[in-house]
mmCIF file of C-alpha atoms in Angstrom:
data_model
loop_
_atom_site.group_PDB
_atom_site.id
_atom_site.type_symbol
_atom_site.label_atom_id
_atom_site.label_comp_id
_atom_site.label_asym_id
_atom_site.label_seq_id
_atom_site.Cartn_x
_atom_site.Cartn_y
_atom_site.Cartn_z
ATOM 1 C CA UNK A 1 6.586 10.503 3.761
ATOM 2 C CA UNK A 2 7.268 10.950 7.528
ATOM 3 C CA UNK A 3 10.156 9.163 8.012
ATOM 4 C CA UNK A 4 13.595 8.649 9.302
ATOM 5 C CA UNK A 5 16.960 8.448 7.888
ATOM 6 C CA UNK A 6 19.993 7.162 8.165
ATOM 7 C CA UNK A 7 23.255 7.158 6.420
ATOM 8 C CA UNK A 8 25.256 5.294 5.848
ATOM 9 C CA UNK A 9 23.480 1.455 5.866
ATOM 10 C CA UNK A 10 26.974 -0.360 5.867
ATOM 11 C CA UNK A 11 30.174 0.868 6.981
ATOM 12 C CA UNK A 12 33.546 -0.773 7.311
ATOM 13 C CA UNK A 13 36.409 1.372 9.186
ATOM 14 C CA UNK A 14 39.479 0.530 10.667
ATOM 15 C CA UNK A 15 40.354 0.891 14.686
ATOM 16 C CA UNK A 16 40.785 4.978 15.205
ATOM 17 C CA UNK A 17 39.474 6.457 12.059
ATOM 18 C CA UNK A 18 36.803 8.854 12.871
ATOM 19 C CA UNK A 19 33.356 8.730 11.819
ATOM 20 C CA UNK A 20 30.111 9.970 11.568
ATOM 21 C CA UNK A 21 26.624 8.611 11.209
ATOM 22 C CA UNK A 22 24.117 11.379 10.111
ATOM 23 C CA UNK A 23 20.736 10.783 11.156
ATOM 24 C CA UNK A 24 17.600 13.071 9.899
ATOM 25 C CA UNK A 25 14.062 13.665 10.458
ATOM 26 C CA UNK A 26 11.306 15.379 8.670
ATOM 27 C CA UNK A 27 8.231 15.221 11.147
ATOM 28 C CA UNK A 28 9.186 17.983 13.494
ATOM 29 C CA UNK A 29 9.976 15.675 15.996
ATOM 30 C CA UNK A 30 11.992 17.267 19.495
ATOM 31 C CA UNK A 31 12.862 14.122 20.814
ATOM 32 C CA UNK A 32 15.891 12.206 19.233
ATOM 33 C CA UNK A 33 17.732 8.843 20.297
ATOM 34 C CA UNK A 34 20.685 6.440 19.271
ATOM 35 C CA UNK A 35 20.720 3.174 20.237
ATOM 36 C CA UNK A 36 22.919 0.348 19.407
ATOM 37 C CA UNK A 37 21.723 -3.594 19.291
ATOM 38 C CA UNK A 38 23.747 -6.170 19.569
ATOM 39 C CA UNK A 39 22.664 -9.678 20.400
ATOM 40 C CA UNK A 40 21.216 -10.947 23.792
ATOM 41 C CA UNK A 41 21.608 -7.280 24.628
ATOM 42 C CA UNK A 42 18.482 -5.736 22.861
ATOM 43 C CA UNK A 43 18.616 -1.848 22.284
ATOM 44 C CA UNK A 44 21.085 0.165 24.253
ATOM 45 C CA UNK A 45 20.308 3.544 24.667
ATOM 46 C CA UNK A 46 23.416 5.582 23.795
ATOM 47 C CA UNK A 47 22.729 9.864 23.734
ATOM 48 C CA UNK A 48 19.453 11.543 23.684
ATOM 49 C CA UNK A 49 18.122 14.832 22.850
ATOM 50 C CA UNK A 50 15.352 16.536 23.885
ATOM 51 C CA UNK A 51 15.778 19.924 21.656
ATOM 52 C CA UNK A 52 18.377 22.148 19.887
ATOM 53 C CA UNK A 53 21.477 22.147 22.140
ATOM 54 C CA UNK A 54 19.893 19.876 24.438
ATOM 55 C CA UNK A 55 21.589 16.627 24.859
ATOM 56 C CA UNK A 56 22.884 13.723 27.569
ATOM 57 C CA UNK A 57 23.709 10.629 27.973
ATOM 58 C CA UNK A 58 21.597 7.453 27.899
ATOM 59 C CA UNK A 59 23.252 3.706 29.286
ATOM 60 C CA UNK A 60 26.495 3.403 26.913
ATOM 61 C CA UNK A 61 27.643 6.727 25.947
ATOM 62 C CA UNK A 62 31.590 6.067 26.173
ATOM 63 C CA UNK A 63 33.413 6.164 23.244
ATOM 64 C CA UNK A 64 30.205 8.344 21.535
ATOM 65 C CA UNK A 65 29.485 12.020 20.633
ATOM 66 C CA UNK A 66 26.233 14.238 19.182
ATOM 67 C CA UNK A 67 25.623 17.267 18.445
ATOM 68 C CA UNK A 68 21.872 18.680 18.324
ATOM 69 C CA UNK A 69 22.598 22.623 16.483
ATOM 70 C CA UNK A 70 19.727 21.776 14.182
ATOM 71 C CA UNK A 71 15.883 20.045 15.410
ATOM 72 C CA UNK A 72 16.111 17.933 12.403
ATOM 73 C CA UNK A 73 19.287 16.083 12.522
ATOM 74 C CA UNK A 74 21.418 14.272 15.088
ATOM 75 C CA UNK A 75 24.733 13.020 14.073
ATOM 76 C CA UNK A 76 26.373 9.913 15.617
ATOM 77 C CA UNK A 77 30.198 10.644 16.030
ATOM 78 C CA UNK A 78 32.694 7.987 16.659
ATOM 79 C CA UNK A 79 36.399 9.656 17.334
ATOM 80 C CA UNK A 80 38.456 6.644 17.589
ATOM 81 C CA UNK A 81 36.265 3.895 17.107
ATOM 82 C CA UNK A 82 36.955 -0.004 18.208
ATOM 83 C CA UNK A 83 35.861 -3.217 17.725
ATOM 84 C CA UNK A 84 33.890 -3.156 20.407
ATOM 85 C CA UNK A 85 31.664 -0.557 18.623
ATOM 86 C CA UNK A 86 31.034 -2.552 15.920
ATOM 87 C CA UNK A 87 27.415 -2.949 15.997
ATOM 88 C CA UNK A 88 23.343 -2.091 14.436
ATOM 89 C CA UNK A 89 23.089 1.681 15.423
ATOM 90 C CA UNK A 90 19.235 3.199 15.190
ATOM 91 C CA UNK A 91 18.793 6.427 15.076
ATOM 92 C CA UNK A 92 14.766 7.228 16.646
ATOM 93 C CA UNK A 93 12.862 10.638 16.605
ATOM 94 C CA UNK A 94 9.421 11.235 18.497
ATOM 95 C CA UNK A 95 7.605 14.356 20.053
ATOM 96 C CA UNK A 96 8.876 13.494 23.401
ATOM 97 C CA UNK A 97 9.977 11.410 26.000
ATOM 98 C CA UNK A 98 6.541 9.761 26.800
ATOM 99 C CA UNK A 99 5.410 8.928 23.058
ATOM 100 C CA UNK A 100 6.513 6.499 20.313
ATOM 101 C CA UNK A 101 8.953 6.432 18.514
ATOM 102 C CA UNK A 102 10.302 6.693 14.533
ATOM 103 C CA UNK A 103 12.850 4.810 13.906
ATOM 104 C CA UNK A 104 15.100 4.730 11.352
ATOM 105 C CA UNK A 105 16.421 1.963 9.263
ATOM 106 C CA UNK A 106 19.468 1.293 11.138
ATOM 107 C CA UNK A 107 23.262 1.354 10.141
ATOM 108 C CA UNK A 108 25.382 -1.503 10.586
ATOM 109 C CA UNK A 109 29.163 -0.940 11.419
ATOM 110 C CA UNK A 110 32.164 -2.978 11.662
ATOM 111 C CA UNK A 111 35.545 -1.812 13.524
ATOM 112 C CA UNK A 112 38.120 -3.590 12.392
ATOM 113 C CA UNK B 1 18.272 -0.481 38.810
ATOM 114 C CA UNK B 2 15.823 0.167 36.165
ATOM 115 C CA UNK B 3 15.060 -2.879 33.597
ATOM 116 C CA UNK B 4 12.763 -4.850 31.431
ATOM 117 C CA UNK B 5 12.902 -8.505 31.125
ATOM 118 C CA UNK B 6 10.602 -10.243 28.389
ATOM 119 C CA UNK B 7 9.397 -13.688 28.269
ATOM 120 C CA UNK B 8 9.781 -16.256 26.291
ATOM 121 C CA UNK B 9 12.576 -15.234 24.521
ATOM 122 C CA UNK B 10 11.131 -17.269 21.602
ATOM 123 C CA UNK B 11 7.921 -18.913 20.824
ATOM 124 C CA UNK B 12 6.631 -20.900 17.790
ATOM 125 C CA UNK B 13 2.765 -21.109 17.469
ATOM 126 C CA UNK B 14 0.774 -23.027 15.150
ATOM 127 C CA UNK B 15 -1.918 -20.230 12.809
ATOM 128 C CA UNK B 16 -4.934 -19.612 14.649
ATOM 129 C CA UNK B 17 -3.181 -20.474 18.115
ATOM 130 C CA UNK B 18 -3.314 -17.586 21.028
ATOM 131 C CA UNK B 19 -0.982 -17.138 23.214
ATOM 132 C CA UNK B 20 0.664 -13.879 25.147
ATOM 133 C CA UNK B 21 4.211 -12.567 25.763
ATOM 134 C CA UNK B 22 5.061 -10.925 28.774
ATOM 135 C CA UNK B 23 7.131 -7.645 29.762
ATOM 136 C CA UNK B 24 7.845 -7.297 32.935
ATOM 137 C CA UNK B 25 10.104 -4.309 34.402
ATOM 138 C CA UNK B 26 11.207 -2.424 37.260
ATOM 139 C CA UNK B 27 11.115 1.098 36.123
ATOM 140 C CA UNK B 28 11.297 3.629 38.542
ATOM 141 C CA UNK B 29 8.546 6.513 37.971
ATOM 142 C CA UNK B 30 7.018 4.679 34.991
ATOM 143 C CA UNK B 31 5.897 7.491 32.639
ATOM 144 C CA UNK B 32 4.891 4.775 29.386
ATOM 145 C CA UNK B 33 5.270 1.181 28.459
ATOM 146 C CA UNK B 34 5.938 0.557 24.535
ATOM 147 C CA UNK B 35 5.265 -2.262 22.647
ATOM 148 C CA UNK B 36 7.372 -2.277 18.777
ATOM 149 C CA UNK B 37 7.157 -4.945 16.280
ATOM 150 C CA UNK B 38 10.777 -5.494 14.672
ATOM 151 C CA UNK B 39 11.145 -7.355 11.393
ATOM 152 C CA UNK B 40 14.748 -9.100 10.465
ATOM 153 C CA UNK B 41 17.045 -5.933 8.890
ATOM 154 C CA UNK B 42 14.677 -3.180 9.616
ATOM 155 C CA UNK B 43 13.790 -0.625 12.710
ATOM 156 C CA UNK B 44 11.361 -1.374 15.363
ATOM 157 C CA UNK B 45 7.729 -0.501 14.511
ATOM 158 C CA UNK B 46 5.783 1.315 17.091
ATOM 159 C CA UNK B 47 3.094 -0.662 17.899
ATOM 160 C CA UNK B 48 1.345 0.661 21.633
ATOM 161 C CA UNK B 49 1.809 3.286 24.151
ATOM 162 C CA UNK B 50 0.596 2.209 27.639
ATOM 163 C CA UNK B 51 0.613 4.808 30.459
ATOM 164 C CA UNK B 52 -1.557 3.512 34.084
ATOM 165 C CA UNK B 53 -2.307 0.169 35.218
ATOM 166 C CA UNK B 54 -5.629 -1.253 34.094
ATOM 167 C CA UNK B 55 -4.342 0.502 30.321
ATOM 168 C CA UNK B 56 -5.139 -1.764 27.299
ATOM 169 C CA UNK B 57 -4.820 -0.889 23.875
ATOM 170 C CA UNK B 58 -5.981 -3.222 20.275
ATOM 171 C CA UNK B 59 -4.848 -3.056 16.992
ATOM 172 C CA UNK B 60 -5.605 -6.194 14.640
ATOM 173 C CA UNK B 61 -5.201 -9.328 15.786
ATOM 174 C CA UNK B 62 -2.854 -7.352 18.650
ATOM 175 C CA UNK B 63 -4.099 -6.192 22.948
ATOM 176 C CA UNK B 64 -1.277 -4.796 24.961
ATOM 177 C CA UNK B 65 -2.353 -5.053 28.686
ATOM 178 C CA UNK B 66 -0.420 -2.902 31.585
ATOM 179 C CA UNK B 67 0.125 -3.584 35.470
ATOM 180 C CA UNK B 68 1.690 -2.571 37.999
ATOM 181 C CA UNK B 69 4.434 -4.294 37.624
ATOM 182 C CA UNK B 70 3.968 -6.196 33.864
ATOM 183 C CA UNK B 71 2.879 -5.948 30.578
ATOM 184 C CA UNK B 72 1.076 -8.358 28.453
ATOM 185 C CA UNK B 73 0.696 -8.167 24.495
ATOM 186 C CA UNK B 74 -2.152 -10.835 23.173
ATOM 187 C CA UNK B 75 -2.176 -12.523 19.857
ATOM 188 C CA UNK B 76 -5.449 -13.580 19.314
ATOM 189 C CA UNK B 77 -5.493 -16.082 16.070
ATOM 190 C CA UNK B 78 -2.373 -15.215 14.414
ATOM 191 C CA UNK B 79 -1.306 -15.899 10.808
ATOM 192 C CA UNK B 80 2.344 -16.155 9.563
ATOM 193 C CA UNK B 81 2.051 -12.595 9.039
ATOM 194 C CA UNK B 82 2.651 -11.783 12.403
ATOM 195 C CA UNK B 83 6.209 -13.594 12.838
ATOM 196 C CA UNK B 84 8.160 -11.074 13.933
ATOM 197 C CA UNK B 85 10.632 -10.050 16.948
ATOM 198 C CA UNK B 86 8.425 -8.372 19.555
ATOM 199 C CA UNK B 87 9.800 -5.247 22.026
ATOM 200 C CA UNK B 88 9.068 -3.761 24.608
ATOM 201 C CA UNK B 89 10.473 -0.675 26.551
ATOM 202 C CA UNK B 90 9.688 1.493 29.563
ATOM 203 C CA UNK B 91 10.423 5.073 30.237
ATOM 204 C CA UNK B 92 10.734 7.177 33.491
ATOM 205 C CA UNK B 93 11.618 10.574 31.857
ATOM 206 C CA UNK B 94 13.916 10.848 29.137
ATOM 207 C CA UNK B 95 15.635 7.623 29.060
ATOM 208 C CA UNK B 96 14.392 4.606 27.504
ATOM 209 C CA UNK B 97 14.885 0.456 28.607
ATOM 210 C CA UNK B 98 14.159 -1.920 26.003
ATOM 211 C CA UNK B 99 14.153 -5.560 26.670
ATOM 212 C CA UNK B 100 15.946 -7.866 24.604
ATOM 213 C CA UNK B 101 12.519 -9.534 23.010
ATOM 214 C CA UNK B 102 10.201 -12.139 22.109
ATOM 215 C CA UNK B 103 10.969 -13.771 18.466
ATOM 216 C CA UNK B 104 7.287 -14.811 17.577
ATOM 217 C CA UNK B 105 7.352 -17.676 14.616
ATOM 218 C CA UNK B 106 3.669 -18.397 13.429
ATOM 219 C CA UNK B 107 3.441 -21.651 11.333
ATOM 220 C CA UNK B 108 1.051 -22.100 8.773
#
């Protein structure tokens, strides 16, 4: 099943522990996004990669990292997170920049 | 600065009642207008790609219409089926702008 996938669904950190969302997809795709949602805000772009080793910032990157060393996965890195990152992150996949996109099932995270 | 603005930000319809929700956006160098259907605890759905003005796409019970300046997505008879937060989002290049949404309740 094409799909994408995201790990972990919940999470629950404190203020500065470092973390990582993984985020995988299995359709080939070149084009990867994270986005965060938070209420009245909609979806925030946050890093976006158009290929292996290809990546830059979308509208909230502070306070974010990626990495793109392999086309199928993305990882969401958080080195000192806060509360203000607590949030629903989605993690999205297509074959570019001007088609739709996969998205995965989102995690939500709480800084506390 | 580049943005998309939906409208209403909620609307309740009775089954079998029409009605449209608007997009409309200032994106500089529009390269596609997307429509997603996003269901409470899941990840937007893609729904329609529009590219030029005069664009319109169907699926179901579901037309997405494109101008120069706004998009349009018709529900034509809808059943309780269809509730659902509706998005839209416009890209220039490589970055995306999504609008915050239209929560669509359909009432049986």
């Amino acid at each position: 099943e094409a799909q994408v996938t995201q790990n972990p669904r919940y999470l629950i950190t404190v203020t500065g522990k470092k973390l990582t969302v993984t985020c995988s997809q299995n359709m080939n795709h070149e084009y990867m996004s994270w986005y965060r949602q938070d209420p009245g805000l909609g979806l925030r772009q946050i890093y976006y990669s158009m290929n292996v080793e290809v990546t830059d910032k979308g509208d909230v990157p502070e306070g974010y990292k990626v990495s793109r060393k392999e086309k199928r996965n993305f990882p969401l890195i958080l080195e000192s997170p806060s509360p203000n990152q607590t949030s629903l992150y989605f993690c999205a996949s297509s074959f570019g920049a001007s088609y739709g996109y996969t998205f995965g099932s989102g995690t939500r995270l709480t800084v506390v | 600065e580049d943005q998309v603005t939906q409208s209403p930000e909620a609307l309740r319809l009775q089954e079998g009642e029409s009605s449209s929700l608007n997009c409309s956006y200032t994106v500089s160098g529009l390269r596609g207008l997307f429509w997603y259907r996003q269901d409470p605890g899941k990840g937007p759905e893609f729904l329609f790609t529009l590219y030029s003005a005069g664009e319109e796409k169907e699926k179901e019970r579901l037309k997405a219409t494109l101008t120069k300046k706004e998009s349009f997505l018709h529900i034509t008879a809808p059943k309780p089926e269809d509730s659902a937060t509706y998005l839209c989002a416009g890209t220039s290049g490589n970055q995306f702008y999504f609008g915050t949404g239209t929560s669509l309740t359909v009432i049986p």
